[in-house]
XYZ file of N, CA and C in Angstrom:
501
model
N 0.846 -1.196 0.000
C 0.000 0.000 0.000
C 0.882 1.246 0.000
N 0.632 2.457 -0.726
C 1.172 3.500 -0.954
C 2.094 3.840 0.092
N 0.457 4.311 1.328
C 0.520 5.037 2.488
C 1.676 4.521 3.506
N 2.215 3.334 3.262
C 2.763 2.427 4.057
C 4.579 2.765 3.560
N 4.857 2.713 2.428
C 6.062 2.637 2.103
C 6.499 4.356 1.545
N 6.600 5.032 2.692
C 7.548 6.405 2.653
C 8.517 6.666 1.483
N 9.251 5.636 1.739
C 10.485 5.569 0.946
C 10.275 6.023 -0.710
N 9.465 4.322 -1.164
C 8.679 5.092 -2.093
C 7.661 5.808 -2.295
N 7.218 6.233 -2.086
C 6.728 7.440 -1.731
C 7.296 8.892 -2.604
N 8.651 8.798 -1.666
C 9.409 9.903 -1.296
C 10.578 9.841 -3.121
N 10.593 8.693 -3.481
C 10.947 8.124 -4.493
C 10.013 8.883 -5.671
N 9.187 8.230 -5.489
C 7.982 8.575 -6.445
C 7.987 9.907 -6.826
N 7.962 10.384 -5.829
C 7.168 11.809 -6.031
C 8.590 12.346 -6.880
N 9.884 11.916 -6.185
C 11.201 12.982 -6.673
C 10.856 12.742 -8.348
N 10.750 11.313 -8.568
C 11.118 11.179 -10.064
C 9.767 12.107 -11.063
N 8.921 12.634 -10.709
C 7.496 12.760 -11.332
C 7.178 14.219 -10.505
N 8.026 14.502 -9.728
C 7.490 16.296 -9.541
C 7.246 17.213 -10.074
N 7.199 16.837 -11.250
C 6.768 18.393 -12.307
C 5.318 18.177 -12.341
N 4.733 16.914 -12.233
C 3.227 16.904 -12.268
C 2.294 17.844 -10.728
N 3.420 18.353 -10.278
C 2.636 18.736 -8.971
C 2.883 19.885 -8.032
N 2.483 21.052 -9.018
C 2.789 22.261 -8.947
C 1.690 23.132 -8.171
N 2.297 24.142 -7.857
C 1.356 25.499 -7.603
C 0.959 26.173 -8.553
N -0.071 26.684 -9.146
C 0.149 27.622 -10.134
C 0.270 29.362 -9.664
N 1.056 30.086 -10.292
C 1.440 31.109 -9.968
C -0.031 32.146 -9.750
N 0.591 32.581 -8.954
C -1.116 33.142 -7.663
C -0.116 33.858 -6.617
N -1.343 33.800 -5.659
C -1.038 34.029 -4.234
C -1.609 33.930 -3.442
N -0.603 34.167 -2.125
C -1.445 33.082 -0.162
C -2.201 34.561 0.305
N -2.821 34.234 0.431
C -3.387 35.158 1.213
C -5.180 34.628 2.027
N -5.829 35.921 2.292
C -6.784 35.684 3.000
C -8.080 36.275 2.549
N -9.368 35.512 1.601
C -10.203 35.893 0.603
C -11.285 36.663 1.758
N -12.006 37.311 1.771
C -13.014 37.991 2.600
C -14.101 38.318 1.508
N -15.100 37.889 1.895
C -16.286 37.614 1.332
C -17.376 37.989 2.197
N -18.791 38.902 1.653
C -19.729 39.315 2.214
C -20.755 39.786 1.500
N -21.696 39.945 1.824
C -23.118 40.399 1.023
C -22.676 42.145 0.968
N -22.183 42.448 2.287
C -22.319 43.902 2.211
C -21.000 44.608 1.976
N -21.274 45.232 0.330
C -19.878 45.990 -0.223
C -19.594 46.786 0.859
N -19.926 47.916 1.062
C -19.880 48.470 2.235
C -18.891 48.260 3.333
N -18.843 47.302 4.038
C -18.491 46.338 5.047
C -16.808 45.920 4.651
N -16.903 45.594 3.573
C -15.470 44.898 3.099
C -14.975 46.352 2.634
N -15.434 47.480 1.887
C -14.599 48.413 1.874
C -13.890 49.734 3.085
N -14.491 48.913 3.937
C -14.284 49.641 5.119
C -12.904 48.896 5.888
N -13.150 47.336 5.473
C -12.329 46.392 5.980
C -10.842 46.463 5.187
N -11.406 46.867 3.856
C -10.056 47.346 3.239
C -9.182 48.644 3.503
N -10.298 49.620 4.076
C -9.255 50.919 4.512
C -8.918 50.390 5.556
N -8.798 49.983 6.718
C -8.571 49.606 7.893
C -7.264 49.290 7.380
N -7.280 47.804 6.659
C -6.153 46.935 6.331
C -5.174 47.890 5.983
N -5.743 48.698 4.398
C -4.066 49.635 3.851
C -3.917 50.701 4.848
N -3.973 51.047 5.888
C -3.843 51.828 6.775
C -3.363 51.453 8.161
N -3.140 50.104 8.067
C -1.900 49.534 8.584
C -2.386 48.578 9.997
N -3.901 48.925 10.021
C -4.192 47.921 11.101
C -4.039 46.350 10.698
N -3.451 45.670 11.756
C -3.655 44.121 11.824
C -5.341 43.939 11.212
N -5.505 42.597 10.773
C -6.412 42.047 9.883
C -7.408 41.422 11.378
N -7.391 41.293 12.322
C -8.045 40.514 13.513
C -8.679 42.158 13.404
N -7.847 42.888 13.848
C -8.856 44.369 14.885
C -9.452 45.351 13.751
N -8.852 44.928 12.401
C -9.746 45.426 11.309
C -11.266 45.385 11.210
N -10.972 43.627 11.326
C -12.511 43.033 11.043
C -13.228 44.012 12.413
N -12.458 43.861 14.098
C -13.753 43.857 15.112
C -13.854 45.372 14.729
N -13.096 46.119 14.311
C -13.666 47.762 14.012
C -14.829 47.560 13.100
N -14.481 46.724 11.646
C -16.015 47.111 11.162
C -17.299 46.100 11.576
N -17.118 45.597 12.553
C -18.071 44.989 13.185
C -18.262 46.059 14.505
N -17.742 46.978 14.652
C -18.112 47.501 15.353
C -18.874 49.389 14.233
N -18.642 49.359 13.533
C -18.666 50.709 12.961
C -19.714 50.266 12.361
N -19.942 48.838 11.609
C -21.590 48.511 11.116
C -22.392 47.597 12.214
N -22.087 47.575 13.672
C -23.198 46.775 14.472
C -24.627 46.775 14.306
N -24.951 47.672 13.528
C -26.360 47.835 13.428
C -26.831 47.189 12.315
N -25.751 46.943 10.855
C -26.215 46.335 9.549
C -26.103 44.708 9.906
N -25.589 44.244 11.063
C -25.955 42.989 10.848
C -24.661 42.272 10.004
N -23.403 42.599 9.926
C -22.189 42.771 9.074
C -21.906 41.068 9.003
N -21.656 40.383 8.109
C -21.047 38.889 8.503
C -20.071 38.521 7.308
N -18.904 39.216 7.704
C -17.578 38.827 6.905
C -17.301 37.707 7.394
N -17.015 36.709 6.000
C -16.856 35.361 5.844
C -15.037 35.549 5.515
N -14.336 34.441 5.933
C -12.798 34.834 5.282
C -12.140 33.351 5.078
N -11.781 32.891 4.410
C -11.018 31.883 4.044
C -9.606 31.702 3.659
N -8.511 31.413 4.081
C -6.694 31.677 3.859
C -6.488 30.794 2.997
N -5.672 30.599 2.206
C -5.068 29.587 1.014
C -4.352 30.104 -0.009
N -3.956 29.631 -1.066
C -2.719 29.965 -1.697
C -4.660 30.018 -3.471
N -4.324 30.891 -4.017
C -5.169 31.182 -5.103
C -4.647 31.699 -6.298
N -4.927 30.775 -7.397
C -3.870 30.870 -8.906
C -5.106 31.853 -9.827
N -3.675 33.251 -9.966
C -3.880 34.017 -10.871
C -5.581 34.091 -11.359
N -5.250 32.975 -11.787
C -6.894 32.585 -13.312
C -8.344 33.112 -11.677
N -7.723 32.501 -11.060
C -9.105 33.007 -9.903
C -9.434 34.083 -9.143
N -9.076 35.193 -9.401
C -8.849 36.654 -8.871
C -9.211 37.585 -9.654
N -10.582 37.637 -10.113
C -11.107 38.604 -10.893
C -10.606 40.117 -10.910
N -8.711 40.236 -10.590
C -8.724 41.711 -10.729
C -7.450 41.986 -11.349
N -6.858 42.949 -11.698
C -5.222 42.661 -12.402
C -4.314 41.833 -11.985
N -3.925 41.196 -12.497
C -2.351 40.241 -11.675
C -1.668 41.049 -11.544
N -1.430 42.690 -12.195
C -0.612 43.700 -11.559
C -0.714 44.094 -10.298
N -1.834 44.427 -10.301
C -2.038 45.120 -9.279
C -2.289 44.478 -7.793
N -1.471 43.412 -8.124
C -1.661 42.157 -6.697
C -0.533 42.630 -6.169
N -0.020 42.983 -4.455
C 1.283 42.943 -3.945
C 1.124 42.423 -2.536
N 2.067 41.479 -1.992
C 2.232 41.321 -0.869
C 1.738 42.373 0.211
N 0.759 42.068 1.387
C 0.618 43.204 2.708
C -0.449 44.142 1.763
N -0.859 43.842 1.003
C -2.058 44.718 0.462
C -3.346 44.264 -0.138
N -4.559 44.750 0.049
C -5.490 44.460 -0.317
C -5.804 44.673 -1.419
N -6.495 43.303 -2.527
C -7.500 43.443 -3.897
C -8.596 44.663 -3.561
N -8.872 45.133 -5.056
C -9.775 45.827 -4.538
C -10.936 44.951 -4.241
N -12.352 45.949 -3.951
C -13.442 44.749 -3.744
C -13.858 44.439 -4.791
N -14.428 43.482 -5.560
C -14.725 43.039 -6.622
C -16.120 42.224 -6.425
N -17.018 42.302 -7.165
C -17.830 41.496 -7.215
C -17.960 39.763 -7.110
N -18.533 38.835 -6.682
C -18.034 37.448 -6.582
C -18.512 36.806 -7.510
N -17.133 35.778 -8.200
C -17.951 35.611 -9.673
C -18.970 34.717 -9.854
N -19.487 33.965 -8.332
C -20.885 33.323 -8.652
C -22.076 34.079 -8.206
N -21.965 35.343 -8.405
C -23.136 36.121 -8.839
C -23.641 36.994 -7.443
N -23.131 36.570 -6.177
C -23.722 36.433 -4.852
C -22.601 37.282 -3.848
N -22.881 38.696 -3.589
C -22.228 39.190 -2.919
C -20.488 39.543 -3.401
N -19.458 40.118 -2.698
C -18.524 40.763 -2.734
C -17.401 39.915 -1.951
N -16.011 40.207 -2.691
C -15.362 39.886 -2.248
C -13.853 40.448 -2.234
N -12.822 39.924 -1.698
C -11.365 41.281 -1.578
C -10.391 40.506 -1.200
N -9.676 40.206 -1.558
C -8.597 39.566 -0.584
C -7.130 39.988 -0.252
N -6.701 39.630 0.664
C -5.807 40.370 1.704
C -4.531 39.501 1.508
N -3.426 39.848 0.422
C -2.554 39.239 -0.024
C -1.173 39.280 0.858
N -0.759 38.030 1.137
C 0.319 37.928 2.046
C 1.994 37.723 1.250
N 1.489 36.891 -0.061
C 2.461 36.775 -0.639
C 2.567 36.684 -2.337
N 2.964 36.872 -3.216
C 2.889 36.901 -4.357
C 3.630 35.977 -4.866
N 3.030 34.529 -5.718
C 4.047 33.758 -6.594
C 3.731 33.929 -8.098
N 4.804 34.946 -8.902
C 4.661 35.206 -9.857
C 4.840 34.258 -11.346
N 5.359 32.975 -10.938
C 5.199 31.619 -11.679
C 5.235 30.653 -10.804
N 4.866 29.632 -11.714
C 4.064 28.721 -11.095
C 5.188 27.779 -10.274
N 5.409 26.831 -9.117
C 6.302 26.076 -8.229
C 6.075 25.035 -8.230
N 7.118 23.875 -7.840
C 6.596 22.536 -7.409
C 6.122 22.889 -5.801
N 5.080 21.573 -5.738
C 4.397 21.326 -4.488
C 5.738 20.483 -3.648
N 5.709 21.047 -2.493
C 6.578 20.157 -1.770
C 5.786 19.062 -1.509
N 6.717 17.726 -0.774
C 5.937 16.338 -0.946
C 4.867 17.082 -0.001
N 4.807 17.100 1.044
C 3.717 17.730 2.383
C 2.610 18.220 1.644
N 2.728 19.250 0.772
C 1.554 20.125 -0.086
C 1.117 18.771 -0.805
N 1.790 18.520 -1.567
C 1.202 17.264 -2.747
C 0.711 15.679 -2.133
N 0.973 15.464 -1.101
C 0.796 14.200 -0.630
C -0.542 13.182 -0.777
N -1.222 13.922 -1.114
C -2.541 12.885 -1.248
C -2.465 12.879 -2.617
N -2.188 13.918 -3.460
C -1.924 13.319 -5.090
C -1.100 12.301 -5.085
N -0.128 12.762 -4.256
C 1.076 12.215 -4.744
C 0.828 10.114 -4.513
N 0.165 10.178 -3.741
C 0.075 8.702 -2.904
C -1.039 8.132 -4.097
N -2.003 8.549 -4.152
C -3.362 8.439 -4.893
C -2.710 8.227 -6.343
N -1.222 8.470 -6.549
C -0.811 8.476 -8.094
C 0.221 7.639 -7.810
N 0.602 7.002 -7.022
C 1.659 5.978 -6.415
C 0.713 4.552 -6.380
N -0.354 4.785 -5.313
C -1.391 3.366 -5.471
C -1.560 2.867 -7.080
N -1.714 3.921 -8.045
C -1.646 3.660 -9.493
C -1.027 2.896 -10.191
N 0.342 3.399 -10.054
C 1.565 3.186 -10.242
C 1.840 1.890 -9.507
N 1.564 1.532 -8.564
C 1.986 0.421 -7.470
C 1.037 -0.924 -8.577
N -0.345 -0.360 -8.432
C -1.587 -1.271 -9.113
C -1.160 -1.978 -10.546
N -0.821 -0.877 -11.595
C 0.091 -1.260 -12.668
C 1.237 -2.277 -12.583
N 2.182 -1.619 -11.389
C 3.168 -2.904 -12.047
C 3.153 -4.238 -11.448
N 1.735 -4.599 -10.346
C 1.204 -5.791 -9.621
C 0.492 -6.659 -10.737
N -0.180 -5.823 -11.843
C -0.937 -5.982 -13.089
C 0.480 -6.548 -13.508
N 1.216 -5.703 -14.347
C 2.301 -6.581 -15.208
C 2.969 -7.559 -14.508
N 2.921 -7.447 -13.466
C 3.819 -8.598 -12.797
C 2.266 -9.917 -12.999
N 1.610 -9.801 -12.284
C 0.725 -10.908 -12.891
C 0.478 -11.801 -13.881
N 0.613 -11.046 -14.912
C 0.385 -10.826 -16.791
C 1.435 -11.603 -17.219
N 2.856 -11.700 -16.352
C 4.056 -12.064 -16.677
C 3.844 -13.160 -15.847
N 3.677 -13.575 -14.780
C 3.605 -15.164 -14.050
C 2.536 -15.782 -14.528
N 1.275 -15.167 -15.057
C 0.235 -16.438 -15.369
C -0.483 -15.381 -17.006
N 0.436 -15.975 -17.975
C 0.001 -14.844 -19.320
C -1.364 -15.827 -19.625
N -2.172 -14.962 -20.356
C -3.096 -15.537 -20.858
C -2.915 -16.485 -22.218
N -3.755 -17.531 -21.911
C -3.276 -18.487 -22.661
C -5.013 -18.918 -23.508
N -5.186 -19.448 -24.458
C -6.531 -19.304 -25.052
C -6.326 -20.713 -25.750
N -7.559 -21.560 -25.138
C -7.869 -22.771 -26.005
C -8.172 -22.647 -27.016
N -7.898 -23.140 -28.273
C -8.157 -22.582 -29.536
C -10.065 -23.438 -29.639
N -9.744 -24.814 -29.458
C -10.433 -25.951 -29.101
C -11.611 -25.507 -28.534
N -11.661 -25.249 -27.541
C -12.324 -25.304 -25.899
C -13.424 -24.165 -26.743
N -12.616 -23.233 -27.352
C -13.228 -21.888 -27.708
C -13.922 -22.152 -29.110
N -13.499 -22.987 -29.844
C -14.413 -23.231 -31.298
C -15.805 -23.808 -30.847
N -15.866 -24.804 -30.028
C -16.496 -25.390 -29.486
C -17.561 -24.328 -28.975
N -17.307 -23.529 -28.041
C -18.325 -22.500 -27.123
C -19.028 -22.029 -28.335
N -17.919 -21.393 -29.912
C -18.834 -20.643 -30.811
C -20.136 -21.344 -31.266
N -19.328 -22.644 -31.599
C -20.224 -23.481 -32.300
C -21.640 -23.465 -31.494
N -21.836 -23.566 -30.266
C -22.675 -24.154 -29.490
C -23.864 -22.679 -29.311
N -22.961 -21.403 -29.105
C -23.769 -20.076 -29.423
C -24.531 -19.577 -30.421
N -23.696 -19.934 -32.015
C -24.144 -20.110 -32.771
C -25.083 -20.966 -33.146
């Protein structure tokens, strides 16, 4: 089993790492909300140098009355998914707000780092591909090894016979 043998594993992945990249993007932290409002407030906070924790409780405190519910999610996000210039992306600064492209509220995100082409995944990042494409690989050569101790062999006989009898 994959999960079991590190080694290969660790094997695997070296020889076949180009299949298992980052694509060039960036880490940061997406903030999402119904109310534009809310997130552009969250964005002056941010370029104005407050920490991202006492950002949010200011505009939860400056809209307590709208009912405010900034949603935020952290992860690494490739280029193609950031509805706004790839220029205008920089580390420690906020997207502007942008509309969300499934139709439903606003969104901005709060960029920590910029990867301007695309990287290999270290094994840690890639590991469930990486294993899930090793069990494969493992499955295959249990197949040829099989194929090679017991090849298929076909009664010519045995088998005229079956036609005949279908027919």
């Amino acid at each position: 089993e994959a999960s079991a043998d590190s080694a290969g594993l660790k094997a695997f992945y070296e020889k076949n790492q180009d299949k298992y990249k980052w694509s060039a993007g960036v880490e940061g932290t997406l903030f999402y909300a119904d109310n534009k409002a809310a997130l552009e407030r969250l964005q002056h906070y941010i370029d104005q140098g407050e920490d991202v924790q006492v950002a949010l409780d200011k505009v939860h405190q400056d809209l307590s009355s709208a009912n405010v519910d900034i949603k935020s999610q952290s992860g690494r996000y490739p280029f193609s998914q950031i509805p706004v210039a790839k220029e205008s992306l920089a580390a420690h600064k906020t997207t502007t707000v942008f509309p969300n492209p499934n139709g439903t509220g606003y969104g901005m995100i709060y960029v920590s780092k910029v990867y301007p082409n695309d990287e290999l995944k270290s094994l840690d990042d890639a590991k469930g591909f990486v294993m899930a494409d090793y069990q494969d690989y493992l499955e295959k050569q249990w197949e040829q090894q099989l194929m090679k101790k017991y090849p298929l062999k076909i009664n010519d006989r045995v088998l005229k016979k079956v036609e005949d009898q279908v027919n």
